[in-house]
Coordinates of C-alpha atoms and ligand atoms in Angstrom, one line a residue:
M28 CA -11.0 2.8 -28.0
C29 CA -8.3 -0.1 -28.0
N30 CA -8.9 -3.4 -30.0
L31 CA -10.5 -6.4 -28.8
N32 CA -7.4 -8.3 -28.0
D33 CA -6.1 -5.2 -25.9
K34 CA -9.4 -5.0 -24.2
L35 CA -9.2 -8.7 -23.2
S36 CA -5.7 -8.4 -21.8
I37 CA -7.1 -5.4 -19.5
K38 CA -9.9 -7.7 -18.4
K39 CA -7.6 -10.3 -17.5
R40 CA -5.6 -8.2 -15.0
R41 CA -5.9 -7.6 -11.2
T42 CA -3.8 -5.1 -9.4
F43 CA -3.8 -5.1 -5.8
A44 CA -1.7 -4.7 -2.6
I45 CA -1.5 -6.3 0.9
I46 CA -2.0 -4.2 3.9
S47 CA -1.8 -5.3 7.5
H48 CA -0.5 -4.5 10.8
P49 CA 3.1 -5.6 11.1
D50 CA 3.6 -9.3 12.1
A51 CA 0.0 -10.2 10.9
G52 CA 1.4 -12.3 8.2
K53 CA 1.8 -10.1 4.8
T54 CA 4.9 -11.3 3.8
T55 CA 4.0 -15.0 4.5
V56 CA 0.7 -14.4 2.6
T57 CA 2.9 -12.7 -0.4
E58 CA 5.0 -15.7 -0.5
K59 CA 2.4 -18.4 -0.6
M60 CA 0.6 -16.5 -3.4
L61 CA 4.0 -16.4 -5.2
L62 CA 4.3 -20.3 -4.8
L63 CA 0.8 -20.7 -6.1
G64 CA 1.6 -18.4 -9.1
K65 CA 4.6 -20.4 -9.8
V66 CA 6.9 -17.5 -9.4
L67 CA 8.5 -18.9 -6.3
H68 CA 9.6 -22.5 -6.0
T69 CA 10.7 -22.8 -2.4
S70 CA 9.3 -21.3 0.7
G71 CA 11.5 -18.7 2.7
T72 CA 12.5 -16.7 -0.4
V73 CA 10.6 -13.6 0.3
K74 CA 12.0 -13.3 3.8
A75 CA 14.2 -15.4 6.0
R76 CA 14.3 -12.8 8.9
G77 CA 17.0 -13.5 11.6
S78 CA 18.6 -16.1 9.6
G79 CA 21.1 -14.0 7.9
K80 CA 19.4 -14.7 4.5
Y81 CA 17.2 -12.0 3.4
A82 CA 14.4 -11.4 1.0
T83 CA 15.5 -10.4 -2.4
S84 CA 13.5 -7.4 -2.1
D85 CA 15.4 -6.4 1.0
W86 CA 18.4 -5.4 -0.8
M87 CA 18.9 -1.9 0.7
Q88 CA 21.6 -2.2 3.4
I89 CA 19.3 -0.6 6.1
E90 CA 16.7 -3.3 5.3
K91 CA 19.4 -5.9 5.9
D92 CA 20.7 -4.4 9.1
R93 CA 17.2 -4.3 10.5
G94 CA 15.6 -7.2 8.8
I95 CA 12.6 -4.9 7.7
S96 CA 11.1 -4.3 4.2
I97 CA 11.1 -0.5 3.3
T98 CA 10.9 -0.6 -0.6
T99 CA 8.2 -1.5 -2.6
S100 CA 8.5 -4.1 -5.3
V101 CA 5.8 -5.1 -7.7
M102 CA 5.4 -8.9 -8.4
Q103 CA 3.6 -10.2 -11.4
F104 CA 2.3 -13.5 -11.7
Q105 CA -0.4 -15.7 -13.4
Y106 CA -3.1 -17.3 -11.4
K107 CA -5.4 -19.5 -13.9
N108 CA -6.0 -17.3 -16.7
I109 CA -5.6 -14.0 -14.8
L110 CA -2.5 -11.9 -14.6
V111 CA -1.9 -10.5 -11.0
N112 CA 0.0 -7.6 -10.2
L113 CA 1.0 -7.6 -6.5
L114 CA 2.4 -4.5 -5.0
D115 CA 4.3 -5.2 -2.0
T116 CA 4.1 -2.5 0.8
P117 CA 6.8 -1.6 3.3
G118 CA 6.3 -3.8 6.3
H119 CA 7.4 -1.2 8.8
Q120 CA 4.9 1.6 10.0
D121 CA 7.5 4.4 9.8
F122 CA 7.4 4.0 6.1
S123 CA 3.4 4.2 6.0
E124 CA 3.3 7.2 3.9
D125 CA 4.7 5.1 0.9
T126 CA 2.0 2.5 1.5
Y127 CA -0.7 5.3 1.3
R128 CA 0.8 6.2 -2.1
I129 CA 0.9 2.6 -3.3
L130 CA -2.8 2.4 -2.5
T131 CA -3.4 5.1 -5.1
A132 CA -1.9 2.6 -7.9
V133 CA -4.0 -0.5 -7.1
D134 CA -7.7 -1.5 -7.7
C135 CA -8.1 -3.7 -4.7
C136 CA -6.6 -4.3 -1.2
L137 CA -6.2 -7.6 0.7
L138 CA -6.4 -6.9 4.4
V139 CA -4.5 -9.6 6.6
I140 CA -5.5 -9.6 10.2
D141 CA -3.8 -11.7 13.0
A142 CA -6.7 -13.9 14.5
A143 CA -5.4 -13.7 18.0
K144 CA -5.1 -9.8 17.9
G145 CA -7.9 -8.7 15.7
I146 CA -7.8 -4.9 14.5
E147 CA -4.8 -3.1 15.4
E148 CA -4.0 0.5 15.2
R149 CA -2.2 0.5 11.9
T150 CA -5.0 -1.6 10.3
K151 CA -7.4 1.5 11.1
K152 CA -5.2 4.1 9.5
L153 CA -4.6 2.2 6.3
M154 CA -8.2 1.5 6.0
N155 CA -9.1 5.2 6.1
V156 CA -6.7 5.5 3.1
S157 CA -8.2 2.8 1.2
R158 CA -11.6 4.3 1.9
L159 CA -10.2 7.9 0.5
H160 CA -10.2 5.9 -2.9
Q161 CA -13.1 3.6 -2.5
T162 CA -10.9 0.8 -2.9
P163 CA -12.5 -2.6 -2.4
V164 CA -11.2 -4.8 0.4
I165 CA -11.0 -8.5 0.7
T166 CA -10.2 -9.8 4.3
F167 CA -8.1 -12.7 5.4
V168 CA -8.1 -13.6 9.1
N169 CA -4.5 -15.4 9.6
K170 CA -3.1 -17.8 12.0
L171 CA -6.1 -19.8 12.7
D172 CA -3.5 -22.8 13.6
R173 CA -2.9 -20.6 16.7
D174 CA -5.3 -19.9 19.6
S175 CA -7.5 -17.0 18.2
L176 CA -10.4 -14.7 19.3
E177 CA -13.8 -16.1 18.5
P178 CA -14.5 -15.3 14.8
I179 CA -17.7 -13.6 15.5
E180 CA -15.7 -11.2 17.7
I181 CA -13.2 -10.5 14.8
L182 CA -16.1 -9.6 12.5
D183 CA -17.6 -7.4 15.0
Q184 CA -14.3 -5.5 15.4
I185 CA -14.2 -5.2 11.8
E186 CA -17.6 -3.9 11.4
K187 CA -17.3 -1.5 14.3
E188 CA -13.7 -0.3 13.9
L189 CA -13.4 -0.3 10.2
K190 CA -17.0 0.6 9.4
L191 CA -17.0 -2.3 6.9
F192 CA -20.0 -5.0 6.9
C193 CA -18.8 -8.3 6.7
V194 CA -19.7 -11.0 4.5
P195 CA -17.9 -14.5 5.6
I196 CA -17.2 -16.6 2.6
T197 CA -15.4 -19.3 4.6
W198 CA -15.9 -20.0 8.4
P199 CA -13.3 -21.8 10.6
I200 CA -13.8 -24.9 12.5
S201 CA -12.1 -24.0 16.0
C202 CA -8.6 -22.8 16.3
G203 CA -5.2 -23.7 17.6
N204 CA -4.4 -27.3 18.3
R205 CA -7.9 -28.1 17.5
F206 CA -8.3 -26.0 14.2
K207 CA -10.0 -28.6 11.8
G208 CA -10.4 -26.4 8.7
V209 CA -12.8 -24.1 7.1
I210 CA -16.4 -24.6 5.5
H211 CA -16.6 -22.6 2.2
L212 CA -20.0 -21.1 2.6
D213 CA -20.4 -20.3 -1.2
E214 CA -19.1 -23.7 -2.4
K215 CA -20.9 -25.7 0.4
L216 CA -17.5 -27.6 0.8
I217 CA -15.3 -28.4 3.8
Y218 CA -11.5 -28.0 3.5
L219 CA -9.9 -30.2 6.2
Y220 CA -6.7 -28.9 7.7
N221 CA -4.0 -31.2 8.2
K222 CA -0.3 -29.8 8.4
S223 CA 1.3 -32.9 7.0
E224 CA -1.3 -34.2 4.4
K225 CA -2.9 -32.8 1.5
T226 CA -6.2 -31.0 2.1
K227 CA -9.3 -33.2 2.2
I228 CA -12.4 -31.7 0.7
F229 CA -16.1 -32.8 1.3
K230 CA -19.4 -31.6 0.6
V231 CA -21.3 -30.2 3.4
D232 CA -24.9 -29.6 4.4
L233 CA -25.1 -26.1 5.8
H234 CA -28.6 -26.3 7.1
D235 CA -27.6 -29.4 9.0
F236 CA -24.0 -30.0 9.5
K237 CA -24.4 -33.3 11.6
K238 CA -25.8 -34.7 8.4
S239 CA -22.4 -34.3 6.7
L240 CA -21.1 -37.3 8.6
L241 CA -17.7 -36.0 9.2
D242 CA -17.3 -37.7 12.5
K243 CA -14.2 -39.5 11.5
Y244 CA -12.6 -36.0 11.3
I245 CA -14.5 -33.7 13.7
S246 CA -15.5 -34.5 17.3
L247 CA -19.2 -34.3 18.1
D248 CA -19.0 -31.2 20.3
L249 CA -17.3 -29.3 17.6
T250 CA -19.9 -30.7 15.1
L251 CA -22.5 -29.3 17.3
N252 CA -20.9 -26.1 17.8
I253 CA -20.6 -25.5 14.0
D254 CA -24.2 -26.3 13.5
E255 CA -25.1 -23.6 15.8
E256 CA -22.4 -21.2 14.3
L257 CA -23.7 -21.8 10.9
K258 CA -27.3 -21.0 11.8
L259 CA -26.3 -17.9 13.5
I260 CA -24.3 -16.7 10.6
S261 CA -26.9 -17.5 7.9
H262 CA -29.2 -15.1 10.2
V263 CA -26.6 -12.3 11.1
Y264 CA -24.7 -11.8 7.8
S265 CA -26.0 -11.0 4.3
N266 CA -25.0 -12.7 1.1
F267 CA -22.1 -11.3 -1.0
N268 CA -23.0 -8.5 -3.2
K269 CA -20.5 -7.3 -5.8
K270 CA -21.8 -3.8 -6.4
N271 CA -21.4 -3.2 -2.5
F272 CA -18.0 -4.8 -2.5
L273 CA -16.8 -2.5 -5.2
K274 CA -18.3 0.5 -3.3
N275 CA -16.1 -0.6 -0.3
I276 CA -19.3 -1.1 1.8
I277 CA -18.7 -4.8 2.3
T278 CA -15.8 -6.9 2.6
P279 CA -15.8 -10.8 2.0
V280 CA -14.1 -12.6 4.9
F281 CA -11.8 -15.6 4.6
F282 CA -10.1 -17.6 7.3
G283 CA -6.9 -19.6 7.2
S284 CA -3.2 -20.1 8.0
A285 CA -0.7 -18.7 5.7
L286 CA 2.1 -20.3 7.2
S287 CA 0.6 -23.6 6.3
N288 CA -0.5 -22.4 2.9
F289 CA -4.2 -23.1 3.9
G290 CA -6.9 -20.8 2.7
I291 CA -4.7 -18.6 0.2
D292 CA -6.1 -20.3 -2.8
H293 CA -9.6 -19.1 -1.6
I294 CA -8.5 -15.4 -1.4
L295 CA -6.9 -15.7 -5.0
E296 CA -10.0 -17.3 -6.3
S297 CA -12.1 -14.6 -4.9
L298 CA -9.6 -11.8 -6.2
I299 CA -9.9 -13.2 -9.8
K300 CA -13.6 -13.4 -9.4
W301 CA -14.6 -10.2 -7.7
A302 CA -11.8 -7.7 -7.6
P303 CA -12.2 -5.3 -10.3
S304 CA -10.0 -5.2 -13.4
P305 CA -8.0 -2.2 -13.9
T306 CA -10.3 0.9 -13.3
Y307 CA -10.3 4.5 -14.4
R308 CA -8.4 7.3 -12.8
I309 CA -9.3 11.0 -12.5
S310 CA -7.2 13.7 -14.1
N311 CA -7.5 17.5 -13.5
K312 CA -9.5 17.5 -16.9
R313 CA -11.5 14.3 -17.4
K314 CA -12.0 10.6 -16.1
V315 CA -9.4 8.5 -18.1
K316 CA -10.5 4.9 -18.8
P317 CA -8.3 1.9 -19.4
E318 CA -9.8 1.0 -22.7
E319 CA -8.8 4.3 -24.3
K320 CA -6.2 3.7 -27.1
K321 CA -3.6 6.3 -25.9
F322 CA -1.1 5.6 -23.3
T323 CA -1.6 7.5 -20.0
G324 CA 0.0 6.9 -16.6
F325 CA 1.2 8.5 -13.3
V326 CA 4.2 8.0 -11.1
F327 CA 3.5 6.8 -7.5
K328 CA 6.9 5.8 -6.3
I329 CA 10.4 6.8 -7.0
Q330 CA 13.2 4.8 -5.8
A331 CA 16.7 6.0 -6.1
N332 CA 19.9 3.8 -6.3
M333 CA 18.4 0.4 -6.7
D334 CA 21.8 -0.1 -8.2
L335 CA 24.5 1.8 -6.3
K336 CA 27.1 1.4 -9.2
H337 CA 25.0 3.0 -11.6
H338 CA 23.3 5.6 -9.2
D339 CA 20.0 5.2 -10.9
R340 CA 16.8 6.4 -9.9
I341 CA 13.6 4.5 -10.9
A342 CA 10.2 6.0 -11.3
F343 CA 7.1 3.5 -11.1
I344 CA 4.3 4.2 -13.2
R345 CA 0.8 2.8 -13.0
I346 CA -0.6 2.5 -16.6
V347 CA -4.0 4.0 -16.7
S348 CA -4.7 3.5 -20.5
G349 CA -3.3 2.5 -23.6
K350 CA -0.3 0.3 -23.8
Y351 CA 3.4 0.5 -23.3
I352 CA 5.6 -0.6 -26.4
P353 CA 9.3 -0.3 -26.1
G354 CA 10.6 2.9 -28.0
M355 CA 7.4 4.8 -27.7
K356 CA 7.3 8.7 -27.2
L357 CA 5.9 9.9 -23.9
R358 CA 5.0 13.3 -22.7
H359 CA 6.2 14.3 -19.3
I360 CA 3.4 16.8 -18.7
R361 CA 4.6 18.8 -15.7
I362 CA 8.0 19.7 -17.3
K363 CA 6.5 19.8 -20.9
K364 CA 9.1 17.5 -22.4
N365 CA 9.0 14.3 -24.5
I366 CA 11.2 11.2 -23.8
I367 CA 11.4 8.0 -25.7
V368 CA 11.0 5.1 -23.4
S369 CA 12.7 2.1 -24.8
D370 CA 13.8 0.2 -21.6
A371 CA 10.8 0.2 -19.1
F372 CA 11.1 -2.8 -16.7
Y373 CA 9.4 -4.6 -13.7
F374 CA 11.4 -5.9 -10.9
I375 CA 10.8 -9.1 -9.3
A376 CA 12.7 -8.4 -6.0
G377 CA 16.2 -7.5 -7.0
D378 CA 16.0 -8.7 -10.6
R379 CA 15.1 -6.6 -13.6
F380 CA 13.1 -7.8 -16.5
Y381 CA 12.6 -5.7 -19.6
I382 CA 9.2 -5.1 -20.7
K383 CA 7.7 -6.1 -24.1
T384 CA 4.2 -4.8 -23.7
A385 CA 2.4 -3.4 -20.8
Y386 CA -1.3 -2.8 -20.2
P387 CA -3.5 -0.6 -17.7
G388 CA -3.1 -2.0 -14.3
D389 CA 0.6 -2.9 -14.9
I390 CA 3.3 -1.0 -13.0
I391 CA 6.4 -0.1 -15.2
G392 CA 9.7 1.2 -13.9
I393 CA 11.6 3.8 -16.0
H394 CA 14.9 5.5 -15.4
N395 CA 14.7 9.0 -13.8
H396 CA 17.4 11.4 -14.3
G397 CA 16.2 13.8 -11.6
T398 CA 13.5 15.2 -13.6
I399 CA 10.6 12.9 -12.5
K400 CA 8.4 13.6 -9.2
I401 CA 5.8 11.6 -7.5
G402 CA 2.5 12.5 -9.0
D403 CA 3.9 13.3 -12.3
S404 CA 1.8 12.3 -15.3
F405 CA 2.9 10.6 -18.7
T406 CA 0.8 10.7 -21.8
E407 CA 1.0 10.3 -25.4
G408 CA 0.7 14.1 -25.9
E409 CA -2.7 14.9 -24.1
D410 CA -2.2 17.7 -21.5
I411 CA -3.7 16.1 -18.5
N412 CA -2.5 15.6 -15.0
F413 CA -3.8 12.6 -12.8
I414 CA -4.9 13.8 -9.1
G415 CA -5.2 12.2 -5.8
I416 CA -1.9 11.1 -4.9
P417 CA -1.4 12.2 -1.4
S418 CA 1.3 13.6 0.9
F419 CA 0.4 13.3 4.5
A420 CA 1.4 15.8 7.3
P421 CA 4.4 14.6 8.9
E422 CA 4.2 13.8 12.8
I423 CA 7.9 13.9 13.9
F424 CA 10.2 16.7 13.2
R425 CA 14.1 17.0 13.4
R426 CA 16.6 19.8 12.6
I427 CA 19.2 18.5 10.4
F428 CA 23.0 19.9 10.1
L429 CA 26.1 19.2 8.3
K430 CA 29.2 18.1 10.0
N431 CA 31.1 20.0 7.3
P432 CA 29.3 23.2 6.8
L433 CA 30.9 23.6 3.3
K434 CA 28.8 21.0 2.0
Q435 CA 25.4 23.1 2.0
K436 CA 25.0 22.8 -1.6
Q437 CA 25.1 19.0 -1.8
L438 CA 23.1 18.8 1.4
K439 CA 20.2 20.7 -0.4
K440 CA 20.6 18.9 -3.6
G441 CA 20.4 15.3 -1.6
L442 CA 17.3 16.5 0.4
M443 CA 15.7 17.7 -2.7
Q444 CA 16.0 14.3 -4.4
L445 CA 15.0 12.4 -1.3
S446 CA 11.8 14.6 -0.6
E447 CA 11.0 14.2 -4.4
E448 CA 11.0 10.3 -3.8
G449 CA 8.8 10.8 -0.8
T450 CA 11.5 9.5 1.6
I451 CA 11.2 12.5 3.8
Q452 CA 9.5 16.0 3.8
V453 CA 11.8 19.0 4.2
F454 CA 10.7 22.5 5.2
Y455 CA 12.7 25.9 5.0
P456 CA 11.2 28.3 7.7
F457 CA 10.8 32.0 6.9
N458 CA 12.7 33.3 9.9
N459 CA 15.8 31.2 9.9
N460 CA 18.1 29.1 7.9
Y461 CA 17.2 25.7 9.7
L462 CA 16.5 22.7 7.4
I463 CA 13.8 20.9 9.2
L464 CA 12.8 17.4 8.3
G465 CA 9.5 16.1 8.8
A466 CA 8.6 12.2 8.9
I467 CA 5.8 9.9 9.8
G468 CA 8.1 7.3 11.6
I469 CA 11.4 7.8 13.3
L470 CA 13.2 5.3 11.2
Q471 CA 12.9 7.6 8.2
F472 CA 15.5 9.9 9.5
D473 CA 18.0 7.1 9.9
V474 CA 17.3 6.1 6.3
V475 CA 18.0 9.7 5.2
I476 CA 21.3 9.9 7.2
Q477 CA 22.5 6.7 5.7
R478 CA 21.5 7.7 2.2
L479 CA 23.2 11.1 2.4
K480 CA 26.3 9.4 3.5
I481 CA 26.5 6.7 1.0
E482 CA 24.7 8.4 -2.1
Y483 CA 25.7 11.9 -1.6
K484 CA 29.1 11.6 0.6
I485 CA 27.9 14.0 3.3
D486 CA 27.9 13.4 7.0
V487 CA 24.8 14.8 8.9
I488 CA 23.3 14.7 12.4
Y489 CA 19.9 15.6 13.6
E490 CA 18.4 16.9 16.8
K491 CA 14.9 17.5 18.2
I492 CA 13.2 20.7 17.4
N493 CA 10.2 22.4 18.8
V494 CA 7.6 21.5 16.2
K495 CA 4.8 19.0 16.6
F496 CA 2.5 19.8 13.9
A497 CA 2.8 20.8 10.2
R498 CA -0.3 21.9 8.2
W499 CA -0.4 23.1 4.6
I500 CA -2.0 26.5 4.3
K501 CA -4.7 27.3 1.6
S502 CA -7.4 29.8 1.2
N503 CA -9.8 30.7 -1.8
D504 CA -8.7 34.3 -1.2
Q505 CA -5.0 35.4 -1.7
K506 CA -5.8 38.4 0.7
N507 CA -6.5 36.0 3.6
I508 CA -3.1 34.4 2.9
D509 CA -1.2 37.7 2.8
I510 CA -2.7 38.7 6.1
F511 CA -1.9 35.3 7.8
V512 CA 1.7 35.2 6.4
N513 CA 2.2 38.8 7.8
K514 CA 1.2 37.9 11.4
N515 CA 2.5 34.4 11.5
K516 CA 6.1 34.6 10.1
S517 CA 7.7 32.8 12.9
Y518 CA 5.6 29.8 12.4
L519 CA 5.6 29.6 8.6
A520 CA 8.0 27.8 6.3
L521 CA 8.1 26.5 2.7
D522 CA 8.1 22.7 1.8
S523 CA 10.4 21.3 -0.9
F524 CA 7.6 22.1 -3.5
N525 CA 7.0 25.6 -2.3
N526 CA 3.9 24.9 -0.5
L527 CA 3.1 27.3 2.4
T528 CA 3.2 25.4 5.6
Y529 CA 2.5 26.2 9.3
L530 CA 4.7 24.7 11.7
A531 CA 3.1 24.6 15.3
P532 CA 5.0 23.8 18.4
N533 CA 2.1 22.4 20.2
K534 CA -1.7 21.5 19.9
A535 CA -2.9 24.5 21.7
N536 CA -0.8 26.9 19.3
L537 CA -2.5 25.0 16.3
E538 CA -5.9 25.2 17.6
I539 CA -5.8 28.9 18.6
A540 CA -4.5 29.8 15.0
M541 CA -7.1 27.8 13.5
S542 CA -9.8 29.3 15.6
R543 CA -8.3 33.0 14.7
Y544 CA -8.2 32.4 11.0
V545 CA -11.5 30.6 10.1
D546 CA -10.9 31.6 6.2
I547 CA -7.7 29.6 6.1
N548 CA -7.7 25.9 5.7
F549 CA -4.9 24.1 7.7
N550 CA -4.5 20.8 5.6
S551 CA -3.0 17.7 7.0
I552 CA -3.2 16.2 3.5
R553 CA -1.8 17.5 0.5
E554 CA -2.3 16.1 -3.2
Q555 CA 0.9 16.2 -5.3
Ligands
G4P29 P1 4.3 -9.2 8.2 O1 5.0 -9.3 7.0 O2 2.8 -8.8 7.9 O3 5.2 -8.5 9.1 O4 4.4 -10.7 8.8 P2 5.2 -12.1 8.6 O5 4.6 -12.7 7.3 O6 6.6 -11.8 8.5 O7 4.8 -12.9 9.8 C1 5.1 -12.6 11.0 C2 5.4 -13.8 12.0 O8 4.0 -14.6 12.0 C3 6.4 -14.8 11.2 O9 6.9 -15.5 12.5 C4 5.4 -15.9 10.5 O10 6.2 -17.1 10.4 C5 4.3 -15.8 11.4 N1 3.1 -16.4 10.7 C6 2.6 -16.0 9.5 N2 1.6 -16.5 9.3 C7 1.3 -17.4 10.1 C8 0.2 -18.5 10.2 O11 -0.8 -18.8 9.5 N3 0.5 -19.2 11.5 C9 1.4 -18.9 12.5 N4 1.5 -19.9 13.5 N5 2.2 -18.2 12.1 C10 2.4 -17.3 11.1 P3 8.3 -15.0 13.0 O12 8.7 -15.9 13.9 O13 8.2 -13.6 13.5 O14 9.4 -15.0 11.8 P4 10.0 -16.1 10.9 O15 11.1 -16.3 11.7 O16 8.9 -17.3 10.9 O17 10.1 -15.6 9.7

């Protein structure tokens, strides 16, 4: 076990990610948090879309061209006495696989919902993933300064569509032009919203709101409305229960307007009060606890060419136990080699900061000379592998070809590296020499083409191919696999990591195969 000081450092950490449907306000919330954490000093630094000025994290050309954030950066800031690690997730849904993997590296999620739109498609998918890891979720309903759905309706949608019970912690007073602020139900305080003035705060009576005598700020009709709503919510929603929150059964809900930096401090307060400090992770042999003395960690993201001049590739490691100190010897379990790590760093957007000490919950970047893969584990010697880092079956497929066929070797090398990073999935069919790329979103293909051109100096083109589904094939009995392979060669391929994959041209084909071979598992999620 680690010493008391180290234990304290672990207890003082929170590692979380923000998830949302694009445009719900993730970037704006991030920016306001960084302002509150005193990392940023002016608004508009994280993203100034359409203005020709880009976020420091949007350094890749394709991000600049399209004004989207593809890559992930890790931001660290202090709020009160807590050190917060905030993992940025790609804004565009075409890069959702990256987001899924990032969720394996956090202990809590902040879900941002646009108050006018309620639950959107992407939110549902992301929530299914956070459920996979039982990650607790705090919810922020954003943009109350605009016309919104009724708050009760939003909570209904969360309960129905995300299967999470809501516990409102703040409650909005109207919306749009009539938005007056929020009542903090725990603190029994009202925070009045005024764009141009500092927020005014008053004590309120939750049982009889009229008694709070706020008629100078809130009209009579609104006051009566709130009175009724407060009575209703006290009957409908239960109180916050930390155990149920940690089990991902309930979500505390906050309302506000990120653009006006209104309500963000409430979320941060809840994060430091309720979100767990760094939690254990499961390895193939045992549960690894953060307080253990020896260093362990796993790679959840690889990013190539963050600095084009140096052609470097960075592996991002979530520390699970022990602590990082420069110069320490770490064992790279998969390839059974020891390395000395003396220059681990973290990024704030494009800038690197070398790390002196890092604790469980922290994310460190280390140089990768082509040997590290997503899902790899590092320890101080113990032979364990962390599990649970998912790969999702791609949903769109393309065949890729070289403009100059002599560069086949470079193409294979480039695709191998890009698939190790999780940028794209590559399939090698049994029956022909095609190279089939699989992605979740179409933009991934554009990124691959651009990166092959810039980083590997090869020109490629892609075309549609008759594949609609990919499923990883598993069975408890090798005999079943052998029979299946024999009969289905024309639909089979190996992925970059030599996993047997069934590529179906349509749903009917997949369903027939699944009904014919009941002893075979057709998996749409694969662990690294
Ligand atoms: P995202 O990262 O989830 O994609 O969302 P982002 O923060 O970029 O916000 C999407 C749009 O919504 C932005 O406007 C942003 O200014 C706006 N927005 C975010 N929070 C609020 C809020 O509380 N109230 C209001 N009224 N708007 C909000 P945009 O016009 O698309 O971009 P920009 O030119 O303002 O950057």
